[in-house]
Short mmCIF file of C-alpha atoms and ligand atoms in Angstrom, two decimals:
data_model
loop_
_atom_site.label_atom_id
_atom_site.label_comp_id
_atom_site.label_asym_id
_atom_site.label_seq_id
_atom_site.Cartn_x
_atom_site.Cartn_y
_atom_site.Cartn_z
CA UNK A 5 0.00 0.00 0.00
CA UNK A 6 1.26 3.22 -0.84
CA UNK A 7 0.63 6.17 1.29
CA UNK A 8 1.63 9.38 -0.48
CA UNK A 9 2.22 12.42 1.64
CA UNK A 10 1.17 15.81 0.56
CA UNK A 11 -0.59 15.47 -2.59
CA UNK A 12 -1.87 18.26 -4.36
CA UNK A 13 -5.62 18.20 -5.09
CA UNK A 14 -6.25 20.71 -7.59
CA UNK A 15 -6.88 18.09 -10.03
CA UNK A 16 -9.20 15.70 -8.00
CA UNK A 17 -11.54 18.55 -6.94
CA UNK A 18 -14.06 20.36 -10.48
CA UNK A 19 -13.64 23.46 -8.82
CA UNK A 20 -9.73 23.11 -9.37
CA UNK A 21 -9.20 24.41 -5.67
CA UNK A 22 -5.74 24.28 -4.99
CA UNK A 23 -4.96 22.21 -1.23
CA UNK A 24 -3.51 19.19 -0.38
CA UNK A 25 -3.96 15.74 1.09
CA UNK A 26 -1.86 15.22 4.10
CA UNK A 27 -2.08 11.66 3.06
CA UNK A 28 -3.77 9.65 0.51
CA UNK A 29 -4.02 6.15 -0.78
CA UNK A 30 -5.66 5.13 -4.02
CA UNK A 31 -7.70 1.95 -3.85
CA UNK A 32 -8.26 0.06 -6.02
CA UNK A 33 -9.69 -2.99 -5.12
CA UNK A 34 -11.88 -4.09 -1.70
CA UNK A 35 -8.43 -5.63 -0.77
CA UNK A 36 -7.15 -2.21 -0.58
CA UNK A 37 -9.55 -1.10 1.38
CA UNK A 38 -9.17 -3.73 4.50
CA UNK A 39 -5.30 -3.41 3.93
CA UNK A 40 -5.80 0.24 5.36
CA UNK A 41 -7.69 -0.84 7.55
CA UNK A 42 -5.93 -3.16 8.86
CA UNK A 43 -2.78 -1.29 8.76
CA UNK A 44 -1.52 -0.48 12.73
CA UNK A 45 -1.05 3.51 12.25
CA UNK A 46 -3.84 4.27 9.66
CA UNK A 47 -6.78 1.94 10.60
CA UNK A 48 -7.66 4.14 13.39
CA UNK A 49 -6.91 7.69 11.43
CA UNK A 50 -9.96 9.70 10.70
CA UNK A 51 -11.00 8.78 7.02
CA UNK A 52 -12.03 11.30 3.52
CA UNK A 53 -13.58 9.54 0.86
CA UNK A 54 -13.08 11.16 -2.27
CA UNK A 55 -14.39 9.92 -5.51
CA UNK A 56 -14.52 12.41 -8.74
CA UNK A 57 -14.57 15.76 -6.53
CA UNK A 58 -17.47 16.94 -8.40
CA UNK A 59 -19.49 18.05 -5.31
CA UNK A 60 -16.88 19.45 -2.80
CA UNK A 61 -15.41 22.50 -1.94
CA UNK A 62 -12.20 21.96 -0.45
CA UNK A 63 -11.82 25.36 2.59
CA UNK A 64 -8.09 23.78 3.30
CA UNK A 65 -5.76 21.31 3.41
CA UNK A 66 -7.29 17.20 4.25
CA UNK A 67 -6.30 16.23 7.58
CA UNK A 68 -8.02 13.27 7.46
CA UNK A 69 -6.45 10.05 5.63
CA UNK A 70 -7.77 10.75 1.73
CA UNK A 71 -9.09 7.51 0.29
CA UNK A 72 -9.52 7.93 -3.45
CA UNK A 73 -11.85 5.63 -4.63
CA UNK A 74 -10.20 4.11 -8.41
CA UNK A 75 -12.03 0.79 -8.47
CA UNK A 76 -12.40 0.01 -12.06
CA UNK A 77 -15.47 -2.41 -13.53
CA UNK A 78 -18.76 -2.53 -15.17
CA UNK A 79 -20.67 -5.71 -15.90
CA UNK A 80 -24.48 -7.23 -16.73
CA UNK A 81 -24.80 -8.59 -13.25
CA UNK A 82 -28.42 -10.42 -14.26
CA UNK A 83 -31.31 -9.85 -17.38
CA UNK A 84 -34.85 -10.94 -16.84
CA UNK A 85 -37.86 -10.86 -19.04
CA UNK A 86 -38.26 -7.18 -17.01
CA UNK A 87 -35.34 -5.88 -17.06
CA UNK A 88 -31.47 -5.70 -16.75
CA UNK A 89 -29.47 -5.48 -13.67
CA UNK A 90 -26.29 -3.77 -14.15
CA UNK A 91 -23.16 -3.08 -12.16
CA UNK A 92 -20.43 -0.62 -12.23
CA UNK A 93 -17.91 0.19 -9.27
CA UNK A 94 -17.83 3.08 -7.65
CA UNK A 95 -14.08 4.90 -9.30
CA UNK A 96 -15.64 4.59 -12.89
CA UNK A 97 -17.07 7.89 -14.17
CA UNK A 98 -20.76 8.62 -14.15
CA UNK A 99 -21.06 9.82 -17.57
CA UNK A 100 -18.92 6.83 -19.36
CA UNK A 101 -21.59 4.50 -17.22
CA UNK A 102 -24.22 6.18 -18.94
CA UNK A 103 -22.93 6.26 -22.43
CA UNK A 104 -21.57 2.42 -22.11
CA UNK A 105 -25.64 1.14 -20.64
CA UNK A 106 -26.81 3.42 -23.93
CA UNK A 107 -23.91 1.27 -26.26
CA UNK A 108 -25.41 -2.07 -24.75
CA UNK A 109 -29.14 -1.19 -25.69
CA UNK A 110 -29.66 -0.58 -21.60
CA UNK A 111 -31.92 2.24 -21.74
CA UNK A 112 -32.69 4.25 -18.57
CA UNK A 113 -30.35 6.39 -17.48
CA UNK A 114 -30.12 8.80 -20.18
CA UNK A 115 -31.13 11.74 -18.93
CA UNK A 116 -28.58 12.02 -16.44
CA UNK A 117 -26.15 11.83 -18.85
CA UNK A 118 -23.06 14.20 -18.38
CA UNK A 119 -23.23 15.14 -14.73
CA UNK A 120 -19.97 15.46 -13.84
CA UNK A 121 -18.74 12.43 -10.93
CA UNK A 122 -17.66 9.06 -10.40
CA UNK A 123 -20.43 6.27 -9.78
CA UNK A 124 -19.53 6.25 -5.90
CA UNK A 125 -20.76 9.29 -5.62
CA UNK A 126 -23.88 9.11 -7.35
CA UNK A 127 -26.11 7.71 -4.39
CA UNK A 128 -24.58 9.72 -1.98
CA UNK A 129 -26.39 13.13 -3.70
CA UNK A 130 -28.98 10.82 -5.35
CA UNK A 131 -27.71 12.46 -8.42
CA UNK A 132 -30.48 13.73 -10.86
CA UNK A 133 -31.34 15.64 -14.09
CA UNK A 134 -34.21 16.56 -16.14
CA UNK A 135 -37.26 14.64 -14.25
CA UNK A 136 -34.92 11.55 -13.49
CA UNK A 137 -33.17 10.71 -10.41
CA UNK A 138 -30.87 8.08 -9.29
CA UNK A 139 -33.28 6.57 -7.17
CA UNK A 140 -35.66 5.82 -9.97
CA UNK A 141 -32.86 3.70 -11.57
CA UNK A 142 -31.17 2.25 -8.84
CA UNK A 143 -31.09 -1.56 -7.47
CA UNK A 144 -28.64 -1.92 -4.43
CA UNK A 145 -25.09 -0.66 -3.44
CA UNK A 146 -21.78 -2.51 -1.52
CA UNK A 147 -19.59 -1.05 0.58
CA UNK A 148 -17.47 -1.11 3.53
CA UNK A 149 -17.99 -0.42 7.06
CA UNK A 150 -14.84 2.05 7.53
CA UNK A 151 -14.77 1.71 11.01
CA UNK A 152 -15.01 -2.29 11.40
CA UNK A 153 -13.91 -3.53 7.65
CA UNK A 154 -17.25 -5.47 6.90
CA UNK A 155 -18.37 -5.31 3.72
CA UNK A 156 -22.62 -4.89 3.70
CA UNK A 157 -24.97 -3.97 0.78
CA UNK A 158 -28.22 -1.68 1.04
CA UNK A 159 -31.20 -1.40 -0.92
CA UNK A 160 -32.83 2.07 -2.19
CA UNK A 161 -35.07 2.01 1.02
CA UNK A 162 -31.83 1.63 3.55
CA UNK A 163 -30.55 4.67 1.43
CA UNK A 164 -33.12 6.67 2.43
CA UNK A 165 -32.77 8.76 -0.79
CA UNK A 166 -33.95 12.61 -0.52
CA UNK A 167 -34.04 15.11 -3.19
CA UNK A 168 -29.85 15.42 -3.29
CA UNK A 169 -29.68 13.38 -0.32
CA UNK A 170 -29.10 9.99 1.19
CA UNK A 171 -28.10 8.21 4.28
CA UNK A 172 -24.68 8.94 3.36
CA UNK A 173 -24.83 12.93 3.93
CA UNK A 174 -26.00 12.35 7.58
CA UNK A 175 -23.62 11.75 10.45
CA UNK A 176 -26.24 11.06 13.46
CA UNK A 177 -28.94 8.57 12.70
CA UNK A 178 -32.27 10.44 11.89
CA UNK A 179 -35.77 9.78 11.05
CA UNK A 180 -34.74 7.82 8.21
CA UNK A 181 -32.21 5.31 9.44
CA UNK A 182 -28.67 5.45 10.29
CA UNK A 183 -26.44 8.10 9.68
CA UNK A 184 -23.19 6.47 7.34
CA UNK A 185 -21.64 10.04 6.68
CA UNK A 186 -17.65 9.84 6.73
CA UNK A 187 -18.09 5.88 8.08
CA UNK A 188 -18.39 4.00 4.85
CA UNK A 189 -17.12 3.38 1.50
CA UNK A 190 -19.35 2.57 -1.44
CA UNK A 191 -17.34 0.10 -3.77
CA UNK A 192 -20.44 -0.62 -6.57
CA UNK A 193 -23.65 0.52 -7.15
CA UNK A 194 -25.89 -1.60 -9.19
CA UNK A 195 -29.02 -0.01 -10.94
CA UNK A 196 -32.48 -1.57 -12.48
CA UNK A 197 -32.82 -0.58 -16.05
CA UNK A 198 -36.54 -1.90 -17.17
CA UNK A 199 -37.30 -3.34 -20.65
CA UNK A 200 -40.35 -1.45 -20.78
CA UNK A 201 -38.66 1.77 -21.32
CA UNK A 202 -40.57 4.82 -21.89
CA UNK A 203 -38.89 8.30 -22.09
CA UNK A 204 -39.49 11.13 -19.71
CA UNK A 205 -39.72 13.94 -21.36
CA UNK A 206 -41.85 16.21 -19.19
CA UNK A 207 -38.70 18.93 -18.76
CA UNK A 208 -39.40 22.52 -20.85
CA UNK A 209 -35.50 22.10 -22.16
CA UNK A 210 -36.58 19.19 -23.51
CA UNK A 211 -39.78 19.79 -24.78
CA UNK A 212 -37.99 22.55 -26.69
CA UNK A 213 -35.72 20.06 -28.55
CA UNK A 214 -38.51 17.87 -29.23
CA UNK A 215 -40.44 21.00 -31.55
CA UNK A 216 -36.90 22.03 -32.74
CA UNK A 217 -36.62 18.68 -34.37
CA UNK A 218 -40.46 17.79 -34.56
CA UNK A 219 -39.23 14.17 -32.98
CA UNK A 220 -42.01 13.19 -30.56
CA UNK A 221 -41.31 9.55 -29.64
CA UNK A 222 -37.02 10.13 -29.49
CA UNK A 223 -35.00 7.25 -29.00
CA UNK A 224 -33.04 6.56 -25.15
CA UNK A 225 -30.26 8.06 -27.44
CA UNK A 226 -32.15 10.43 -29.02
CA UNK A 227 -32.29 11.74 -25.54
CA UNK A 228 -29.17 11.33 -24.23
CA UNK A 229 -27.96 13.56 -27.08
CA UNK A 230 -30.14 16.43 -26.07
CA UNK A 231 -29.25 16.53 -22.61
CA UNK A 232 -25.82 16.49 -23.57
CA UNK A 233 -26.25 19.58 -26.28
CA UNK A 234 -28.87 21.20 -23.10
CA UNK A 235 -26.00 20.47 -20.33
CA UNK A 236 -23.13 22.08 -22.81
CA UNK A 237 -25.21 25.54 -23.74
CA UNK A 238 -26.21 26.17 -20.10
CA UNK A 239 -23.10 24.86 -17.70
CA UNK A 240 -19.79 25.14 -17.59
CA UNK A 241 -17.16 21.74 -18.51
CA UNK A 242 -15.53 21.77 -15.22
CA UNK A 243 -12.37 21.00 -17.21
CA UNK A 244 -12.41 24.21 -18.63
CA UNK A 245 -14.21 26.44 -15.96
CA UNK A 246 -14.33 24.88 -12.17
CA UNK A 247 -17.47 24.09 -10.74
CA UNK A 248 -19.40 22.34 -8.74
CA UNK A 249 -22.62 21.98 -10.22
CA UNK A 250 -25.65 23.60 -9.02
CA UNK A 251 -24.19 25.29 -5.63
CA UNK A 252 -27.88 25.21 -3.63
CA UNK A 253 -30.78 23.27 -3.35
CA UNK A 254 -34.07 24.41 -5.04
CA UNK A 255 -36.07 25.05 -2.14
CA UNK A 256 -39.71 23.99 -1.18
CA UNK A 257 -42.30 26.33 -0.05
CA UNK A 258 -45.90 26.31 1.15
CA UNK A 259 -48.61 27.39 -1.00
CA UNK A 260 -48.99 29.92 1.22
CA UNK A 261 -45.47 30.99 1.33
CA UNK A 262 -45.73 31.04 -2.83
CA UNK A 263 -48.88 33.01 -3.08
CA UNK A 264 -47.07 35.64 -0.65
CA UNK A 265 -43.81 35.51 -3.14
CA UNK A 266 -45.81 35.81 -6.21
CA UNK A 267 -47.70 38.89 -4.82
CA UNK A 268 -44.57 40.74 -4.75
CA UNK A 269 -42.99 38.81 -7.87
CA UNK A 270 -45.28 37.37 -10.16
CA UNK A 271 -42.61 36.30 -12.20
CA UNK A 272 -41.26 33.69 -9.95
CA UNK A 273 -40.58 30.27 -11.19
CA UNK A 274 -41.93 27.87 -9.12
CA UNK A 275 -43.32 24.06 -9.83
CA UNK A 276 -46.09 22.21 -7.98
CA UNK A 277 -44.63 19.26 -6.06
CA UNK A 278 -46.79 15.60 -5.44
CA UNK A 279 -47.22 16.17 -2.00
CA UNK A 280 -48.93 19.84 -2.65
CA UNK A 281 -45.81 21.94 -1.59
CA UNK A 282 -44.23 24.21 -4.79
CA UNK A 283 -40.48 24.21 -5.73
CA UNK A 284 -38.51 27.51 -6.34
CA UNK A 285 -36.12 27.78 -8.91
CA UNK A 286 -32.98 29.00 -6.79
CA UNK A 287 -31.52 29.91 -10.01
CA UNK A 288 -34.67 32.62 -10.75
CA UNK A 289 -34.40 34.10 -7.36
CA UNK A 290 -30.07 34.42 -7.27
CA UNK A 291 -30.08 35.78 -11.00
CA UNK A 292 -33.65 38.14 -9.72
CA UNK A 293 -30.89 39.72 -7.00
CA UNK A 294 -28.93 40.26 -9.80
CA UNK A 295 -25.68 37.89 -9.08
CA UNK A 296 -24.81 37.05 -12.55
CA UNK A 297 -21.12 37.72 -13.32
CA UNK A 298 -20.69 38.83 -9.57
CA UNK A 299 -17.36 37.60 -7.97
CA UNK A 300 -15.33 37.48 -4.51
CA UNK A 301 -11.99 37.48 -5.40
CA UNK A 302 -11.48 34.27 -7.71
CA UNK A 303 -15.12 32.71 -6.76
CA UNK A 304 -17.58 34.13 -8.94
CA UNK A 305 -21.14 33.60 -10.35
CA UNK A 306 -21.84 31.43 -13.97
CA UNK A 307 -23.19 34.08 -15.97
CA UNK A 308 -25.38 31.73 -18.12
CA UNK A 309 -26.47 29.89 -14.90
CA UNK A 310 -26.95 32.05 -11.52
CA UNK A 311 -27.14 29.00 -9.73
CA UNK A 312 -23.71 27.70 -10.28
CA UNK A 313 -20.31 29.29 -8.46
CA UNK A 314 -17.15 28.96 -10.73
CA UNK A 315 -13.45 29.40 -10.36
CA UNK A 316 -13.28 32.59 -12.58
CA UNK A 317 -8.99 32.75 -12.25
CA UNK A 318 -8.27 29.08 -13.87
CA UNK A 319 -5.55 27.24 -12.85
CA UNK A 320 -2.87 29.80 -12.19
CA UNK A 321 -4.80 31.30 -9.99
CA UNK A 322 -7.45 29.41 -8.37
CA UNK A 323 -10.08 30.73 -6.00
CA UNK A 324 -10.17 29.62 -2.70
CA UNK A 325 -12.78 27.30 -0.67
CA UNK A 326 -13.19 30.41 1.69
CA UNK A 327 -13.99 32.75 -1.91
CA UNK A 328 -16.90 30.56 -2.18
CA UNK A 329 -17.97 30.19 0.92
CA UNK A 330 -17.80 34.10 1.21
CA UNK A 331 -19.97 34.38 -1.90
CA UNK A 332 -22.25 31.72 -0.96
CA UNK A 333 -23.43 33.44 2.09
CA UNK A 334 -23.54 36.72 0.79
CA UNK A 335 -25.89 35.67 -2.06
CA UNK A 336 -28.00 33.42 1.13
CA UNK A 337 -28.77 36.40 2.81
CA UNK A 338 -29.83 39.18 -0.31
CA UNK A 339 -31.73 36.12 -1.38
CA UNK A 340 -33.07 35.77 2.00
CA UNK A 341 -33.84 39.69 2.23
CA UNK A 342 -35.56 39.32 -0.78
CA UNK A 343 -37.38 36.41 -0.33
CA UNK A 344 -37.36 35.63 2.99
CA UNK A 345 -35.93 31.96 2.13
CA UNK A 346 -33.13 30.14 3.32
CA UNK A 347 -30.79 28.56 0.69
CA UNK A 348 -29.36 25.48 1.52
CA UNK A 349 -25.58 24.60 -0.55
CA UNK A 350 -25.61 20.89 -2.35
CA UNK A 351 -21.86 20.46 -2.26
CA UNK A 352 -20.02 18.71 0.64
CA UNK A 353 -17.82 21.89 2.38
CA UNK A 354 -14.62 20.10 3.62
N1 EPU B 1 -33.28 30.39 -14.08
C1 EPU B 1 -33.16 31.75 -14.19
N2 EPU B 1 -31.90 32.30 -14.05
C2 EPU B 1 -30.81 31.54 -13.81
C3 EPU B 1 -30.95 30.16 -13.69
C4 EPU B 1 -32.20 29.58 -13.83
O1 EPU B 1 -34.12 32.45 -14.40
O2 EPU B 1 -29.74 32.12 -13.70
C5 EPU B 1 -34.58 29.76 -14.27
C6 EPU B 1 -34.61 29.01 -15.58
O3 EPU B 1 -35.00 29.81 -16.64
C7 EPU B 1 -35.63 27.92 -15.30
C8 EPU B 1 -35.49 27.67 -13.83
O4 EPU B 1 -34.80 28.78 -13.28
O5 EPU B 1 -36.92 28.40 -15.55
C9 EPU B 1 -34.76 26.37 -13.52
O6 EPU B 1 -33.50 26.34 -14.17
P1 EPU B 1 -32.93 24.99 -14.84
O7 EPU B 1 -33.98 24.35 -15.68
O8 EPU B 1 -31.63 25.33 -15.47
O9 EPU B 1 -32.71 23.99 -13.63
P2 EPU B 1 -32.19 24.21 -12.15
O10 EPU B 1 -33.37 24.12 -11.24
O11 EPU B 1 -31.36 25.42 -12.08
C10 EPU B 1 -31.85 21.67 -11.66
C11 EPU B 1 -30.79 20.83 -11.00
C12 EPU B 1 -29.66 20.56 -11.98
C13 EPU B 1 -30.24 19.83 -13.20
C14 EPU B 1 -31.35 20.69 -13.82
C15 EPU B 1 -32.07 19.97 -14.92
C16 EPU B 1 -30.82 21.32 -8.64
C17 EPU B 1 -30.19 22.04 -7.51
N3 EPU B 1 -30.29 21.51 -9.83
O12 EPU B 1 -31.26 22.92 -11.95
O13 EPU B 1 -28.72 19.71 -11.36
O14 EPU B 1 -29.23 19.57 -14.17
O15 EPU B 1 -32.35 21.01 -12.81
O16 EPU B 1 -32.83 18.92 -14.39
O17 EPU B 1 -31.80 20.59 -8.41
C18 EPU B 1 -26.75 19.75 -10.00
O18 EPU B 1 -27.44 19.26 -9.11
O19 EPU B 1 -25.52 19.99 -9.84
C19 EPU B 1 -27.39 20.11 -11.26
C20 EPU B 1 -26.73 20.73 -12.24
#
């Protein structure tokens, strides 16, 4: 096992935040895993799991061992009349799972195609895009108890998926189950992929493409390819400018709450959840406070996208974790003057 001391992680983070690892080990296998754990000085260290870095903003340097997650593999675990079961471990990327399912003739997962991440992370955001989330696709996950070295697998219940949540953003146990934040490691994530495929197409972006091209049944692939040419117009390739994907939650609201909003801004985007409570577009009310282009120091504002922060000085000159931070609360509370609502960030602050 090889421990490497001081490692930059500028290039394991999308927001190309420049800190280091105090240590880190790559694993690549479950064997890796129990070797650290077995191992007399780090065993007992406190423990990072870091898969792609897509949805972390790094504030300094990792005290805690890093364990970057590089375990390669993705197989057809099991086909029935209803469906396929596939599997894919957790270092692989997110996006090459999708396109490889699509290659197969595995419909399903299309229209999360290019979110940026490895598979390991997936569940632990309950990843989602244009009226699909992970939990509609998924099947069961492994991993490994980092605290006793037993392996254990959960289904989508045990998750306790949330809209860009899971059991594994939670450190105490709540209502939902145990807490497995910063205690486990997910090595492979299988997902359900059903034969009777239909495509979900209820998202305006992609209602748009459909009259652009007057397609009206499109093909999983059809689809795919729109979501890639909607993701590419609207947000930034973290390889070109960082990011972390949509910085806050959309939040939910009362009825009553809306009608209040929409007397003062009738304009407001907001969408009618199942259970009777409306969803705000953060997006609308951050660009409506006029934060579009705005920056703190190096940690600025997507001007196509108010709802995304981006490393505006590259990778000479980096923002810092605290830039965003900074930025994110100022734009909480004039959203919160506003609007009187809390924003709540989606990425892990480490
Ligand atoms: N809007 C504005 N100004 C902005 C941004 C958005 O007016 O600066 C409006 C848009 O015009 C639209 C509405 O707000 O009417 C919603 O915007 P959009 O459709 O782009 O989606 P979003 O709510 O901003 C969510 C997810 C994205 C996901 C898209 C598509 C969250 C926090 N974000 O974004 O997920 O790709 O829907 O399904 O739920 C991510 O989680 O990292 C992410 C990118």
């Amino acid at each position: 096992m090889l421990v490497e001391p001081n490692t930059p992680l500028q290039a394991h983070n999308t927001f190309g935040i420049s800190a280091k690892a105090l240590q880190l080990v790559r694993v690549h296998t479950e064997a890796d895993v129990q070797a650290v754990l077995a191992d007399a000085a780090l065993g007992e260290a406190p423990k990072f799991v870091l898969g792609g870095g897509s949805n972390i903003v790094l504030t300094g340097d990792v005290k805690p061992l890093v364990l970057k997650v590089e375990i390669k593999g993705m197989r057809l675990v099991e086909e029935t009349d209803k469906a396929w079961v596939v599997e894919a471990a957790a270092g692989e990327s997110w996006h090459d799972l999708v396109a490889w399912t699509l290659d197969n003739g595995w419909p399903g997962l299309e229209n999360m195609a290019l979110i940026p991440g490895s598979v390991g992370a997936s569940p632990v955001q309950n990843i989602g895009a244009y009226g699909v989330e992970l939990q509609d696709r998924f099947h069961s996950l492994d991993a490994i108890d980092l605290t006793t070295g037993q392996t254990f697998s959960l289904d989508a219940a045990q998750c306790a998926f949330g809209y860009r949540d899971s059991v594994f953003k939670h450190v105490s146990s709540g209502p939902n189950g145990l807490g497995l934040a910063g205690k486990a490691l997910i090595t492979r994530v299988r997902f359900l992929l059903r034969k009777d495929w239909k495509p979900v197409l209820g998202y305006l972006d992609l209602e748009r493409k459909m009259a652009e091209t007057s397609i009206s049944n499109p093909t999983a692939q059809q689809i795919f390819e729109w979501v890639c040419a909607i993701r590419r117009a609207k947000l930034p390739d973290p390889a070109v400018i960082g990011n972390a994907g949509s910085f806050f939650k959309n939040p939910t609201v009362t009825q009553d709450q809306c009608d209040d909003i929409i007397a003062r801004e009738p304009k407001v985007v907001h969408y009618l959840l199942d259970d009777g409570r409306i969803k705000l577009a953060a997006g609308w009310l951050i660009d409506a406070c006029g934060w579009k282009g705005k920056t703190v120091g190096n940690a600025g504002v997507y001007e196509k996208q108010a709802l995304v922060l981006v490393n505006v000085g590259g990778k000479e000159h980096p923002c810092t974790g605290g830039e965003v931070m900074t930025l994110a609360k100022a734009i909480q509370t004039s959203v919160y003057e506003r609007f009187g609502i809390r924003l709540e960030p989606e990425p892990v602050v480490v």
